[in-house]
PDB file of C-alpha atoms in Angstrom:
ATOM      1  CA  MET Q   1     -25.910 -10.775 -47.347  1.00  0.00           C
ATOM      2  CA  ILE Q   2     -22.252 -11.233 -46.381  1.00  0.00           C
ATOM      3  CA  ASN Q   3     -21.239 -14.338 -44.391  1.00  0.00           C
ATOM      4  CA  ASN Q   4     -24.696 -14.677 -42.899  1.00  0.00           C
ATOM      5  CA  GLU Q   5     -24.341 -11.189 -41.403  1.00  0.00           C
ATOM      6  CA  ILE Q   6     -26.741  -8.450 -42.377  1.00  0.00           C
ATOM      7  CA  TYR Q   7     -25.942  -4.828 -41.734  1.00  0.00           C
ATOM      8  CA  CYS Q   8     -28.796  -2.640 -40.532  1.00  0.00           C
ATOM      9  CA  TYR Q   9     -29.049   0.728 -38.824  1.00  0.00           C
ATOM     10  CA  ASN Q  10     -30.947   1.654 -35.693  1.00  0.00           C
ATOM     11  CA  HIS Q  11     -32.601   4.974 -34.922  1.00  0.00           C
ATOM     12  CA  THR Q  12     -29.221   6.491 -33.926  1.00  0.00           C
ATOM     13  CA  ASP Q  13     -27.641   5.445 -37.248  1.00  0.00           C
ATOM     14  CA  GLU Q  14     -25.128   3.226 -35.457  1.00  0.00           C
ATOM     15  CA  LYS Q  15     -24.236   0.023 -37.252  1.00  0.00           C
ATOM     16  CA  VAL Q  16     -25.438  -3.170 -35.577  1.00  0.00           C
ATOM     17  CA  TYR Q  17     -25.130  -6.761 -36.682  1.00  0.00           C
ATOM     18  CA  ALA Q  18     -27.896  -9.278 -36.853  1.00  0.00           C
ATOM     19  CA  LEU Q  19     -27.102 -12.935 -37.331  1.00  0.00           C
ATOM     20  CA  ILE Q  20     -29.798 -14.245 -39.637  1.00  0.00           C
ATOM     21  CA  LYS Q  21     -30.375 -17.698 -41.053  1.00  0.00           C
ATOM     22  CA  PRO Q  22     -28.845 -18.144 -44.501  1.00  0.00           C
ATOM     23  CA  SER Q  23     -32.264 -18.781 -46.000  1.00  0.00           C
ATOM     24  CA  ILE Q  24     -33.383 -15.245 -45.130  1.00  0.00           C
ATOM     25  CA  TYR Q  25     -32.264 -12.496 -47.450  1.00  0.00           C
ATOM     26  CA  LEU Q  26     -32.575  -8.740 -47.490  1.00  0.00           C
ATOM     27  CA  GLY Q  27     -35.284  -7.653 -49.886  1.00  0.00           C
ATOM     28  CA  ASN Q  28     -38.968  -6.845 -50.123  1.00  0.00           C
ATOM     29  CA  ASN Q  29     -39.089  -5.994 -46.384  1.00  0.00           C
ATOM     30  CA  ILE Q  30     -38.643  -9.648 -45.418  1.00  0.00           C
ATOM     31  CA  LEU Q  31     -36.378  -8.627 -42.524  1.00  0.00           C
ATOM     32  CA  THR Q  32     -38.698  -5.938 -41.195  1.00  0.00           C
ATOM     33  CA  LYS Q  33     -39.712  -7.926 -38.112  1.00  0.00           C
ATOM     34  CA  PRO Q  34     -36.170  -9.022 -37.016  1.00  0.00           C
ATOM     35  CA  ILE Q  35     -34.817  -5.516 -37.580  1.00  0.00           C
ATOM     36  CA  LEU Q  36     -37.727  -4.023 -35.644  1.00  0.00           C
ATOM     37  CA  TYR Q  37     -36.896  -6.254 -32.667  1.00  0.00           C
ATOM     38  CA  LEU Q  38     -33.256  -5.098 -32.842  1.00  0.00           C
ATOM     39  CA  ARG Q  39     -34.117  -1.428 -33.165  1.00  0.00           C
ATOM     40  CA  LYS Q  40     -36.832  -1.407 -30.519  1.00  0.00           C
ATOM     41  CA  PRO Q  41     -36.363  -3.957 -27.715  1.00  0.00           C
ATOM     42  CA  LYS Q  42     -39.473  -2.538 -26.047  1.00  0.00           C
ATOM     43  CA  TYR Q  43     -41.461  -3.747 -29.060  1.00  0.00           C
ATOM     44  CA  PHE Q  44     -40.373  -7.317 -28.363  1.00  0.00           C
ATOM     45  CA  ILE Q  45     -41.145  -6.966 -24.629  1.00  0.00           C
ATOM     46  CA  LYS Q  46     -44.562  -5.500 -25.352  1.00  0.00           C
ATOM     47  CA  ARG Q  47     -45.442  -8.161 -27.916  1.00  0.00           C
ATOM     48  CA  LYS Q  48     -44.120 -11.197 -26.046  1.00  0.00           C
ATOM     49  CA  LEU Q  49     -44.703 -10.213 -22.417  1.00  0.00           C
ATOM     50  CA  VAL Q  50     -46.983  -7.231 -21.865  1.00  0.00           C
ATOM     51  CA  ASN Q  51     -49.680  -8.020 -24.429  1.00  0.00           C
ATOM     52  CA  PRO Q  52     -50.122 -11.689 -23.384  1.00  0.00           C
ATOM     53  CA  LEU Q  53     -50.259 -10.620 -19.726  1.00  0.00           C
ATOM     54  CA  LEU Q  54     -52.898  -7.989 -20.454  1.00  0.00           C
ATOM     55  CA  ALA Q  55     -54.851 -10.515 -22.494  1.00  0.00           C
ATOM     56  CA  LEU Q  56     -54.817 -12.910 -19.534  1.00  0.00           C
ATOM     57  CA  LEU Q  57     -55.881 -10.251 -17.046  1.00  0.00           C
ATOM     58  CA  THR Q  58     -58.678  -8.868 -19.219  1.00  0.00           C
ATOM     59  CA  ALA Q  59     -59.887 -12.094 -20.844  1.00  0.00           C
ATOM     60  CA  GLY Q  60     -63.666 -12.122 -21.021  1.00  0.00           C
ATOM     61  CA  ILE Q  61     -64.006  -9.089 -18.742  1.00  0.00           C
ATOM     62  CA  THR Q  62     -66.456  -6.298 -19.457  1.00  0.00           C
ATOM     63  CA  PRO Q  63     -65.571  -2.703 -18.520  1.00  0.00           C
ATOM     64  CA  ARG Q  64     -67.967  -2.914 -15.562  1.00  0.00           C
ATOM     65  CA  LYS Q  65     -66.313  -6.033 -14.170  1.00  0.00           C
ATOM     66  CA  LEU Q  66     -62.843  -4.642 -14.779  1.00  0.00           C
ATOM     67  CA  ALA Q  67     -63.692  -1.440 -12.902  1.00  0.00           C
ATOM     68  CA  LEU Q  68     -65.156  -3.524 -10.078  1.00  0.00           C
ATOM     69  CA  THR Q  69     -62.008  -5.675 -10.066  1.00  0.00           C
ATOM     70  CA  VAL Q  70     -59.770  -2.631  -9.622  1.00  0.00           C
ATOM     71  CA  ALA Q  71     -62.006  -1.154  -6.916  1.00  0.00           C
ATOM     72  CA  LEU Q  72     -62.337  -4.348  -4.888  1.00  0.00           C
ATOM     73  CA  GLY Q  73     -58.684  -5.314  -5.379  1.00  0.00           C
ATOM     74  CA  PHE Q  74     -57.506  -1.979  -3.993  1.00  0.00           C
ATOM     75  CA  VAL Q  75     -59.925  -1.969  -1.055  1.00  0.00           C
ATOM     76  CA  ILE Q  76     -59.031  -5.543  -0.097  1.00  0.00           C
ATOM     77  CA  GLY Q  77     -55.348  -4.693  -0.506  1.00  0.00           C
ATOM     78  CA  ILE Q  78     -55.568  -2.037   2.234  1.00  0.00           C
ATOM     79  CA  PHE Q  79     -57.417  -4.329   4.665  1.00  0.00           C
ATOM     80  CA  PRO Q  80     -55.729  -3.668   8.056  1.00  0.00           C
ATOM     81  CA  PHE Q  81     -54.721  -7.238   8.779  1.00  0.00           C
ATOM     82  CA  PHE Q  82     -51.768  -9.287   7.584  1.00  0.00           C
ATOM     83  CA  GLY Q  83     -51.834 -12.619   5.794  1.00  0.00           C
ATOM     84  CA  ILE Q  84     -55.408 -13.017   4.539  1.00  0.00           C
ATOM     85  CA  ALA Q  85     -55.632 -10.622   1.583  1.00  0.00           C
ATOM     86  CA  SER Q  86     -54.979 -13.333  -1.041  1.00  0.00           C
ATOM     87  CA  LEU Q  87     -57.635 -15.636   0.394  1.00  0.00           C
ATOM     88  CA  PHE Q  88     -60.038 -12.712   0.698  1.00  0.00           C
ATOM     89  CA  CYS Q  89     -59.455 -11.768  -2.967  1.00  0.00           C
ATOM     90  CA  THR Q  90     -59.973 -15.341  -4.140  1.00  0.00           C
ATOM     91  CA  LEU Q  91     -63.288 -15.664  -2.303  1.00  0.00           C
ATOM     92  CA  VAL Q  92     -64.534 -12.280  -3.536  1.00  0.00           C
ATOM     93  CA  GLY Q  93     -63.458 -13.035  -7.115  1.00  0.00           C
ATOM     94  CA  TRP Q  94     -65.249 -16.379  -7.028  1.00  0.00           C
ATOM     95  CA  ARG Q  95     -68.389 -14.850  -5.502  1.00  0.00           C
ATOM     96  CA  PHE Q  96     -68.698 -12.025  -8.044  1.00  0.00           C
ATOM     97  CA  LYS Q  97     -67.273 -14.038 -10.985  1.00  0.00           C
ATOM     98  CA  LEU Q  98     -64.341 -11.698 -11.503  1.00  0.00           C
ATOM     99  CA  ASN Q  99     -60.924 -12.364 -13.009  1.00  0.00           C
ATOM    100  CA  ILE Q 100     -59.075 -13.684  -9.946  1.00  0.00           C
ATOM    101  CA  PRO Q 101     -55.496 -13.169 -11.320  1.00  0.00           C
ATOM    102  CA  ALA Q 102     -56.327  -9.532 -12.097  1.00  0.00           C
ATOM    103  CA  LEU Q 103     -57.908  -9.102  -8.664  1.00  0.00           C
ATOM    104  CA  LEU Q 104     -54.817 -10.535  -6.948  1.00  0.00           C
ATOM    105  CA  LEU Q 105     -52.523  -8.307  -9.018  1.00  0.00           C
ATOM    106  CA  ILE Q 106     -54.378  -5.149  -7.991  1.00  0.00           C
ATOM    107  CA  CYS Q 107     -54.366  -6.354  -4.382  1.00  0.00           C
ATOM    108  CA  TYR Q 108     -50.581  -6.832  -4.439  1.00  0.00           C
ATOM    109  CA  LEU Q 109     -50.051  -3.436  -6.084  1.00  0.00           C
ATOM    110  CA  ALA Q 110     -52.005  -1.872  -3.219  1.00  0.00           C
ATOM    111  CA  GLY Q 111     -49.421  -3.230  -0.759  1.00  0.00           C
ATOM    112  CA  PRO Q 112     -47.656   0.127  -0.158  1.00  0.00           C
ATOM    113  CA  PHE Q 113     -51.005   1.757   0.626  1.00  0.00           C
ATOM    114  CA  HIS Q 114     -51.708  -1.072   3.077  1.00  0.00           C
ATOM    115  CA  LEU Q 115     -48.568  -0.200   5.032  1.00  0.00           C
ATOM    116  CA  LEU Q 116     -49.323   3.518   4.905  1.00  0.00           C
ATOM    117  CA  LEU Q 117     -52.944   3.164   6.040  1.00  0.00           C
ATOM    118  CA  TYR Q 118     -52.557   0.407   8.630  1.00  0.00           C
ATOM    119  CA  LEU Q 119     -52.009   2.685  11.630  1.00  0.00           C
ATOM    120  CA  PRO Q 120     -54.402   5.418  10.403  1.00  0.00           C
ATOM    121  CA  PHE Q 121     -57.198   2.830  10.264  1.00  0.00           C
ATOM    122  CA  ILE Q 122     -56.488   1.838  13.877  1.00  0.00           C
ATOM    123  CA  GLN Q 123     -56.355   5.487  14.941  1.00  0.00           C
ATOM    124  CA  LEU Q 124     -59.642   6.133  13.140  1.00  0.00           C
ATOM    125  CA  GLY Q 125     -61.255   3.209  14.937  1.00  0.00           C
ATOM    126  CA  ILE Q 126     -59.970   4.457  18.287  1.00  0.00           C
ATOM    127  CA  TRP Q 127     -61.354   7.920  17.526  1.00  0.00           C
ATOM    128  CA  LEU Q 128     -64.741   6.600  16.387  1.00  0.00           C
ATOM    129  CA  PHE Q 129     -65.259   4.549  19.551  1.00  0.00           C
ATOM    130  CA  ASN Q 130     -63.449   6.958  21.870  1.00  0.00           C
ATOM    131  CA  ALA Q 131     -61.218   4.085  22.983  1.00  0.00           C
ATOM    132  CA  GLU Q 132     -58.243   6.122  24.140  1.00  0.00           C
ATOM    133  CA  VAL Q 133     -57.064   3.210  26.265  1.00  0.00           C
ATOM    134  CA  PHE Q 134     -55.815   1.548  23.068  1.00  0.00           C
ATOM    135  CA  ARG Q 135     -53.833   4.585  21.915  1.00  0.00           C
ATOM    136  CA  LEU Q 136     -50.319   3.404  22.753  1.00  0.00           C
ATOM    137  CA  SER Q 137     -46.888   4.608  21.743  1.00  0.00           C
ATOM    138  CA  PHE Q 138     -44.175   2.266  20.510  1.00  0.00           C
ATOM    139  CA  ASP Q 139     -42.305   2.501  23.833  1.00  0.00           C
ATOM    140  CA  GLU Q 140     -45.471   1.650  25.764  1.00  0.00           C
ATOM    141  CA  ILE Q 141     -46.044  -1.396  23.564  1.00  0.00           C
ATOM    142  CA  LEU Q 142     -42.475  -2.593  24.216  1.00  0.00           C
ATOM    143  CA  LYS Q 143     -42.912  -2.197  27.969  1.00  0.00           C
ATOM    144  CA  MET Q 144     -46.189  -4.137  27.853  1.00  0.00           C
ATOM    145  CA  MET Q 145     -44.559  -6.930  25.843  1.00  0.00           C
ATOM    146  CA  GLN Q 146     -41.747  -7.197  28.393  1.00  0.00           C
ATOM    147  CA  SER Q 147     -44.034  -7.220  31.429  1.00  0.00           C
ATOM    148  CA  ASP Q 148     -47.055  -9.215  30.205  1.00  0.00           C
ATOM    149  CA  TRP Q 149     -46.919 -10.177  26.538  1.00  0.00           C
ATOM    150  CA  LEU Q 150     -50.278 -11.985  26.612  1.00  0.00           C
ATOM    151  CA  ALA Q 151     -52.067  -8.879  27.846  1.00  0.00           C
ATOM    152  CA  ALA Q 152     -50.154  -6.817  25.285  1.00  0.00           C
ATOM    153  CA  LEU Q 153     -51.205  -9.099  22.425  1.00  0.00           C
ATOM    154  CA  LYS Q 154     -54.825  -8.960  23.592  1.00  0.00           C
ATOM    155  CA  LYS Q 155     -54.753  -5.177  23.684  1.00  0.00           C
ATOM    156  CA  LEU Q 156     -53.102  -4.954  20.271  1.00  0.00           C
ATOM    157  CA  TRP Q 157     -55.646  -7.384  18.829  1.00  0.00           C
ATOM    158  CA  LEU Q 158     -58.538  -5.278  20.143  1.00  0.00           C
ATOM    159  CA  ALA Q 159     -56.921  -2.158  18.688  1.00  0.00           C
ATOM    160  CA  ASN Q 160     -56.525  -3.960  15.354  1.00  0.00           C
ATOM    161  CA  LEU Q 161     -60.183  -4.956  15.534  1.00  0.00           C
ATOM    162  CA  LEU Q 162     -61.121  -1.291  15.825  1.00  0.00           C
ATOM    163  CA  GLY Q 163     -59.057  -0.671  12.685  1.00  0.00           C
ATOM    164  CA  ILE Q 164     -60.946  -3.420  10.851  1.00  0.00           C
ATOM    165  CA  ILE Q 165     -64.265  -1.833  11.856  1.00  0.00           C
ATOM    166  CA  ALA Q 166     -63.020   1.524  10.561  1.00  0.00           C
ATOM    167  CA  TRP Q 167     -62.023  -0.181   7.293  1.00  0.00           C
ATOM    168  CA  LEU Q 168     -65.503  -1.665   6.978  1.00  0.00           C
ATOM    169  CA  LEU Q 169     -67.036   1.796   7.347  1.00  0.00           C
ATOM    170  CA  VAL Q 170     -64.908   3.392   4.626  1.00  0.00           C
ATOM    171  CA  SER Q 171     -64.552   0.431   2.245  1.00  0.00           C
ATOM    172  CA  GLY Q 172     -67.998   0.888   0.698  1.00  0.00           C
ATOM    173  CA  PRO Q 173     -67.607   4.568  -0.257  1.00  0.00           C
ATOM    174  CA  VAL Q 174     -64.009   4.036  -1.433  1.00  0.00           C
ATOM    175  CA  THR Q 175     -65.069   1.099  -3.629  1.00  0.00           C
ATOM    176  CA  ALA Q 176     -67.877   3.160  -5.149  1.00  0.00           C
ATOM    177  CA  ILE Q 177     -65.591   6.134  -5.849  1.00  0.00           C
ATOM    178  CA  ILE Q 178     -62.910   4.010  -7.540  1.00  0.00           C
ATOM    179  CA  TYR Q 179     -65.556   2.165  -9.563  1.00  0.00           C
ATOM    180  CA  VAL Q 180     -67.141   5.406 -10.801  1.00  0.00           C
ATOM    181  CA  LEU Q 181     -63.737   6.872 -11.705  1.00  0.00           C
ATOM    182  CA  MET Q 182     -62.430   3.792 -13.521  1.00  0.00           C
ATOM    183  CA  LEU Q 183     -65.574   2.796 -15.429  1.00  0.00           C
ATOM    184  CA  PRO Q 184     -65.400   5.574 -18.088  1.00  0.00           C
ATOM    185  CA  ILE Q 185     -61.714   4.822 -18.667  1.00  0.00           C
ATOM    186  CA  PHE Q 186     -62.292   1.109 -19.232  1.00  0.00           C
ATOM    187  CA  ARG Q 187     -65.320   1.807 -21.412  1.00  0.00           C
ATOM    188  CA  LYS Q 188     -63.067   3.878 -23.643  1.00  0.00           C
ATOM    189  CA  PHE Q 189     -60.095   1.527 -23.897  1.00  0.00           C
ATOM    190  CA  VAL Q 190     -61.412  -2.002 -23.279  1.00  0.00           C
ATOM    191  CA  ARG Q 191     -63.238  -3.835 -26.016  1.00  0.00           C
ATOM    192  CA  VAL Q 192     -66.389  -5.617 -24.956  1.00  0.00           C
ATOM    193  CA  PRO Q 193     -66.152  -9.335 -25.869  1.00  0.00           C
ATOM    194  CA  THR Q 194     -68.739 -10.306 -28.448  1.00  0.00           C
ATOM    195  CA  PRO Q 195     -69.977 -13.862 -28.873  1.00  0.00           C
ATOM    196  CA  LYS Q 196     -68.898 -15.557 -32.061  1.00  0.00           C
ATOM    197  CA  ALA Q 197     -71.597 -16.254 -34.573  1.00  0.00           C
ATOM    198  CA  GLU Q 198     -72.576 -19.876 -34.841  1.00  0.00           C
ATOM    199  CA  THR Q 199     -72.140 -21.552 -38.196  1.00  0.00           C
ATOM    200  CA  LYS Q 200     -75.168 -23.524 -39.251  1.00  0.00           C
ATOM    201  CA  ILE Q 201     -74.761 -26.404 -41.659  1.00  0.00           C
ATOM    202  CA  ILE Q 202     -77.659 -26.745 -44.069  1.00  0.00           C
ATOM    203  CA  PRO Q 203     -78.010 -30.309 -45.343  1.00  0.00           C
ATOM    204  CA  ASP Q 204     -78.139 -30.843 -49.073  1.00  0.00           C
ATOM    205  CA  ALA Q 205     -81.588 -31.417 -50.493  1.00  0.00           C
TER     206      ALA Q 205
END
């Protein structure tokens, strides 16, 4: 050790400097952990951020519940209505005793799919009920808003309702498919929590 500076080498053999407390010295692999953090920043991120987050999201969850969490979180995330997904997830997580933070995370990650599938759900509902009167272009919607915005909002709400009905029809099969696909994966990689053995104290005779 020279002036509290220890020379170490990373995987590219470039010299880096690590300021270490004077009480720590180089020998017997005592500096393995600090050097590992310097050489591999991703190790520090994984240990201090990723692993605790995964532990929180999977705490006490069996593979079945985790697969159900992913399936329900995705399906709720693509619900064709704005502003109620978080409340919906919370109620579903409470009802089925799922990990609510994990359910909300999956729901938020499904956000891009929500935007992509919003109009297709409405179009599917219009097709199912043969409600061509609700099939409007963007220019037609603008004209309706300028002439009679209350009537336009009513028509858009009814069209959105058809999209919600279409979502209800496909949500069951989609949930089942995602659940079946994810369950083998979680069974392979997720450890099932086992109850700790109780320690019995036997009184002295």
